[in-house]
Short mmCIF file of C-alpha atoms in Angstrom, two decimals:
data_model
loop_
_atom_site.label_atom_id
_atom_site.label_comp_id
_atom_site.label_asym_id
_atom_site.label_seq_id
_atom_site.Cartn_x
_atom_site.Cartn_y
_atom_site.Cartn_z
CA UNK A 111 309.88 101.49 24.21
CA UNK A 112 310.65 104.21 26.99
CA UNK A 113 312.74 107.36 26.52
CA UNK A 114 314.73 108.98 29.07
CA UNK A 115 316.85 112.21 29.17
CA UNK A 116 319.92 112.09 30.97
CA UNK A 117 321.57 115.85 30.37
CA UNK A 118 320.74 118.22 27.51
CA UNK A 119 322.12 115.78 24.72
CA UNK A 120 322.55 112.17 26.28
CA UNK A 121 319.09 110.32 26.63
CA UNK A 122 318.66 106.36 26.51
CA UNK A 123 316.00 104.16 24.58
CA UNK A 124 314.78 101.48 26.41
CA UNK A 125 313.13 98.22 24.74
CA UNK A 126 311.44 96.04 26.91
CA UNK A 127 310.59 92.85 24.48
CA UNK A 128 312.46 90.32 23.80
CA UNK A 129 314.10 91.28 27.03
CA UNK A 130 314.72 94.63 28.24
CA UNK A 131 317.83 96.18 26.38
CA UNK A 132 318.88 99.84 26.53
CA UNK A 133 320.25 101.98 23.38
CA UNK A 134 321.90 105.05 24.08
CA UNK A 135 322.58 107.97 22.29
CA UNK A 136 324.59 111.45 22.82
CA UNK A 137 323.90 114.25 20.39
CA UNK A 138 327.22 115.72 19.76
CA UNK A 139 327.92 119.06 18.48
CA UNK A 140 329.26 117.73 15.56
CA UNK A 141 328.17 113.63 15.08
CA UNK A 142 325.14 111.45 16.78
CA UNK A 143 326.82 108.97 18.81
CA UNK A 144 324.80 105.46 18.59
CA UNK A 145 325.42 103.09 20.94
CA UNK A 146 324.62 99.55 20.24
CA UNK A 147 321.97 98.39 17.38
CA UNK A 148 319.76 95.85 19.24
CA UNK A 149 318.34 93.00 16.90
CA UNK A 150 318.30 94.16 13.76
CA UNK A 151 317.46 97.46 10.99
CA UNK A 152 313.52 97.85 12.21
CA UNK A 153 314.60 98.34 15.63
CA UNK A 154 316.69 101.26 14.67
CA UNK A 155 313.67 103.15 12.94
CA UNK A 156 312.65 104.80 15.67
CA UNK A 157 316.49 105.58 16.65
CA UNK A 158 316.31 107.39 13.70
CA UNK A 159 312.97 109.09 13.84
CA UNK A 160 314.31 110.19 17.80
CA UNK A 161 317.44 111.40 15.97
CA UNK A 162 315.19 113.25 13.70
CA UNK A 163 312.93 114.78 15.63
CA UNK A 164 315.93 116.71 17.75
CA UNK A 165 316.79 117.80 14.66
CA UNK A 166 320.36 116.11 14.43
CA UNK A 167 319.48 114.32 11.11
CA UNK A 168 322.18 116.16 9.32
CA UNK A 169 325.14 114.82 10.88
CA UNK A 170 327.44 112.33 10.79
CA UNK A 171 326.01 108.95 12.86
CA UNK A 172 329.07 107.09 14.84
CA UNK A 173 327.65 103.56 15.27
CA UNK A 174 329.03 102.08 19.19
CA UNK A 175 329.39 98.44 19.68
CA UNK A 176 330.01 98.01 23.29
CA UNK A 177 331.21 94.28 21.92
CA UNK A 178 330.14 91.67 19.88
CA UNK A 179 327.28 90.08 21.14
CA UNK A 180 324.15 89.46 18.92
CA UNK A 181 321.67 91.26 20.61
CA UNK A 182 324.21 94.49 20.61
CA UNK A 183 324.70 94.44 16.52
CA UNK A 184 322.76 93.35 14.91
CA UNK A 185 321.40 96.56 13.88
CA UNK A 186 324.34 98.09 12.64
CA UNK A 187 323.29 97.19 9.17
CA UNK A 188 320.66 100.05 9.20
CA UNK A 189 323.36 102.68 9.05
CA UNK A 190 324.66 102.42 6.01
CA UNK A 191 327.71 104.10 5.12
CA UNK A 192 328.30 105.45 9.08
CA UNK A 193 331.42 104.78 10.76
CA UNK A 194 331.30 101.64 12.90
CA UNK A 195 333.62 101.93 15.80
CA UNK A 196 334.28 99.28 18.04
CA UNK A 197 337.49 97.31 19.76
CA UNK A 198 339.88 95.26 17.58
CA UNK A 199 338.57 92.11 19.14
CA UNK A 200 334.82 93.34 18.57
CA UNK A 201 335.35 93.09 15.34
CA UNK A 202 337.11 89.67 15.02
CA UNK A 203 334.45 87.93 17.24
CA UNK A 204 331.61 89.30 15.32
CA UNK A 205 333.05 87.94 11.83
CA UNK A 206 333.94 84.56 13.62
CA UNK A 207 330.43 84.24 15.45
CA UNK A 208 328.00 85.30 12.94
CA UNK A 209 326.50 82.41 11.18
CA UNK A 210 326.22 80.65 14.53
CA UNK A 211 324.93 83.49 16.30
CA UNK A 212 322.47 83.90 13.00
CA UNK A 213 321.65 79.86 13.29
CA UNK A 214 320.76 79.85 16.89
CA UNK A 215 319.13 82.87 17.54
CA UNK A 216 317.19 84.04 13.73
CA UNK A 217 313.67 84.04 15.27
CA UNK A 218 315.10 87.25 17.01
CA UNK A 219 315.83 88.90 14.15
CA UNK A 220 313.76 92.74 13.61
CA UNK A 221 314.29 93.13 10.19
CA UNK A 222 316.97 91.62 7.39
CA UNK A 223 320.15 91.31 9.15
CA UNK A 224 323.10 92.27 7.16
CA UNK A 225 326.76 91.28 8.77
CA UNK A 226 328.42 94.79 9.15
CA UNK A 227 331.02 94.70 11.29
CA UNK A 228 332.85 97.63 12.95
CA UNK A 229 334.82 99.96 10.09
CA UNK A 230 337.15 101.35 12.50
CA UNK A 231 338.65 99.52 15.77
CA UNK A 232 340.81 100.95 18.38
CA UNK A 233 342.97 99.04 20.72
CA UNK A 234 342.57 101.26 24.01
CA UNK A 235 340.65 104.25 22.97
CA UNK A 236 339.39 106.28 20.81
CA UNK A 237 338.19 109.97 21.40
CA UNK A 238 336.41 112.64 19.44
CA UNK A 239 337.94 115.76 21.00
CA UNK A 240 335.55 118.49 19.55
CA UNK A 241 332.51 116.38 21.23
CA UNK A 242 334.00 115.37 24.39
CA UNK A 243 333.30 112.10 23.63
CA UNK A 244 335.35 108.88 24.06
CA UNK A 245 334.94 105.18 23.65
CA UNK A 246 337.59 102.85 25.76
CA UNK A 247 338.38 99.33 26.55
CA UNK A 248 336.90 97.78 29.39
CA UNK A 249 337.45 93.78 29.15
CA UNK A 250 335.11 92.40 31.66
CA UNK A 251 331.62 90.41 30.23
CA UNK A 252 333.47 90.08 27.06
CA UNK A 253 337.23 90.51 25.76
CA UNK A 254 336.08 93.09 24.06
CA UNK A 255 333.91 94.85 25.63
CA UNK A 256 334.40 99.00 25.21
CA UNK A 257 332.50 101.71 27.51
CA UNK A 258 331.47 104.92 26.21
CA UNK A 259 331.95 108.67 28.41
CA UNK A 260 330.94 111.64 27.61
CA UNK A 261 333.44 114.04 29.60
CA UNK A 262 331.24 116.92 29.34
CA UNK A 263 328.06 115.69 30.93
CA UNK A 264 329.64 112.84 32.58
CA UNK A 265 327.61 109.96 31.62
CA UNK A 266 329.05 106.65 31.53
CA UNK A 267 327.63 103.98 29.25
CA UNK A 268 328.86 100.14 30.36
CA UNK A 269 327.28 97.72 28.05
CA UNK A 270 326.89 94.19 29.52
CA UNK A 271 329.90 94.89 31.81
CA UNK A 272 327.63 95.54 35.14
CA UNK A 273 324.05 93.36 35.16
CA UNK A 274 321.35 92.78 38.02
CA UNK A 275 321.37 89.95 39.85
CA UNK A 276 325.05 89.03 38.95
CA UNK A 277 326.56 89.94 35.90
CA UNK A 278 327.52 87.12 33.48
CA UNK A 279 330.56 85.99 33.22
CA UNK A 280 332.72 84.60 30.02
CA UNK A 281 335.80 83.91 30.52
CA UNK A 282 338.20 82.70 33.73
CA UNK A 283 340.09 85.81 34.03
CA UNK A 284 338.23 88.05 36.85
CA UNK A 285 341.32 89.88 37.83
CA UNK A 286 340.56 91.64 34.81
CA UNK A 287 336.67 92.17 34.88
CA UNK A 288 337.51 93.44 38.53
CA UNK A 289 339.62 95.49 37.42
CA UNK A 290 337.40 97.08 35.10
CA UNK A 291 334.55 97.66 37.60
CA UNK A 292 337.41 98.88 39.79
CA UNK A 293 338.09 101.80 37.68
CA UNK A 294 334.18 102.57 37.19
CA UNK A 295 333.86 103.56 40.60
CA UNK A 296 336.94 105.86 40.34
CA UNK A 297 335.50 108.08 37.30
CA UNK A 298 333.65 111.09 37.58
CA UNK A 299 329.74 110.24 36.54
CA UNK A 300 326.61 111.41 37.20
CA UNK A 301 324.79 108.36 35.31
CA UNK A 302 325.60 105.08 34.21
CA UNK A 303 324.08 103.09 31.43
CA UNK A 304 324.31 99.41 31.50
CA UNK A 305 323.03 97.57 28.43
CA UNK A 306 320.19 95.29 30.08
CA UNK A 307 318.87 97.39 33.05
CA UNK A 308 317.40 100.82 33.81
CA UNK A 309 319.86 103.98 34.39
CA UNK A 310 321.89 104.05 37.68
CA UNK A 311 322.86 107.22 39.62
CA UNK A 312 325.05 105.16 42.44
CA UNK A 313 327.66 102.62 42.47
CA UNK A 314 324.95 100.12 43.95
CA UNK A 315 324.62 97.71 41.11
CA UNK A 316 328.39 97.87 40.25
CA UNK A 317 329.68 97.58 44.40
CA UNK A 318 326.93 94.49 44.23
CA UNK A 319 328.76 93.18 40.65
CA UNK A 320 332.26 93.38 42.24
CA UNK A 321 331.20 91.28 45.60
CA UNK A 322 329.98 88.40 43.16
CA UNK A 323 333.11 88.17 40.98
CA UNK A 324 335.52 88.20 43.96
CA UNK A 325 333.40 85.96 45.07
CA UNK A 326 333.24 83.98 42.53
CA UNK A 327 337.48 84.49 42.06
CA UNK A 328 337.93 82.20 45.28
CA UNK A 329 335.10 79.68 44.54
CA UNK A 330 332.88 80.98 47.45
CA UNK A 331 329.20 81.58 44.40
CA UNK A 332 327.01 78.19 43.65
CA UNK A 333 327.20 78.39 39.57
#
């Protein structure tokens, strides 16, 4: 597990096994902002002890899923009684997909999972005005993925929406995923957080994620 700082109050937590997987968290003013819960209650022990330890123990915890996924929620269950907050569809694909996703992937499992889906869902966004933080819809890996921005230090976290070597792809409709990376180039940020690779400070990886999906729009990328 690594640790980075990003500003006074963002910093990420990096897991490295089963594959590496980033958690990120922004100390608000008035709530701890968690994003994503990894694979399961253990894994957010330390999440906690970090929260601890900066002395934010005390406040409210908003719980992020940047979408559905397994490997992004799993955790949630550790939080008990927190707000939840993730898109409408987040929380309709994680009720639909959860014995599967239980079936198929239980060896993964860090603790007892629990299924706890998201208690509040938005439809476009959802800001928290006293901590300059926001959560929006960004439909591009998933249809439901959601980003995360804090406007005051200007980090930008992505989920599984930008990915090294190519990101991976879910559904036909890459207008839309363009669309998304599109506007992530536009916004003012001094980091970005993807959910399976290590912090970027340039539009590299997502310039490099665009090329392959209009690529892969006209039929010009070997699947």
């Amino acid at each position: 597990m690594e640790l980075h700082w990003l500003g006074e109050r963002n910093l990420t937590v990096a897991f490295h096994e089963p594959f590496y997987t980033t958690i990120h968290l922004s100390l608000g003013d008035h709530r701890v902002y968690v994003c994503d819960t990894f694979l399961g209650p253990d894994s957010m022990i330390d999440i906690a002890r970090i929260i601890k330890e900066n002395g934010h123990q005390d406040k409210p915890i908003v719980v992020f899923n940047s979408h559905a996924d397994w490997d992004h929620v799993w955790g949630n269950c550790y939080f008990e009684g927190a707000m939840i907050l993730g898109h409408r569809e987040c929380k309709a694909r994680m009720i639909a997909e959860w014995v599967e996703e239980i079936k198929k992937n239980y060896e993964s499992q860090r603790g007892a999972v629990i299924l706890t889906p998201p208690t509040t869902v938005f439809d476009t966004n959802y800001l928290f005005e006293d901590d300059g933080i926001e959560f929006f819809h960004t439909p591009g890996h998933t249809i439901d993925s959601s980003s995360c921005y804090d406007h005051r230090e200007r980090i930008l976290f992505v989920g599984d929406n930008i990915e090294s070597n190519a990101p991976y792809v879910n559904s036909l409709d890459f207008d839309t995923y363009i669309s998304t990376l599109e506007d992530y180039l536009i916004r003012d940020w001094t980091h970005i957080v993807p959910g399976h690779d290590p912090v970027q400070t340039d539009d590299t990886l997502i310039r490099s994620n665009l090329d392959y999906l209009k690529l892969l729009r006209e039929w010009k990328v070997d699947m």
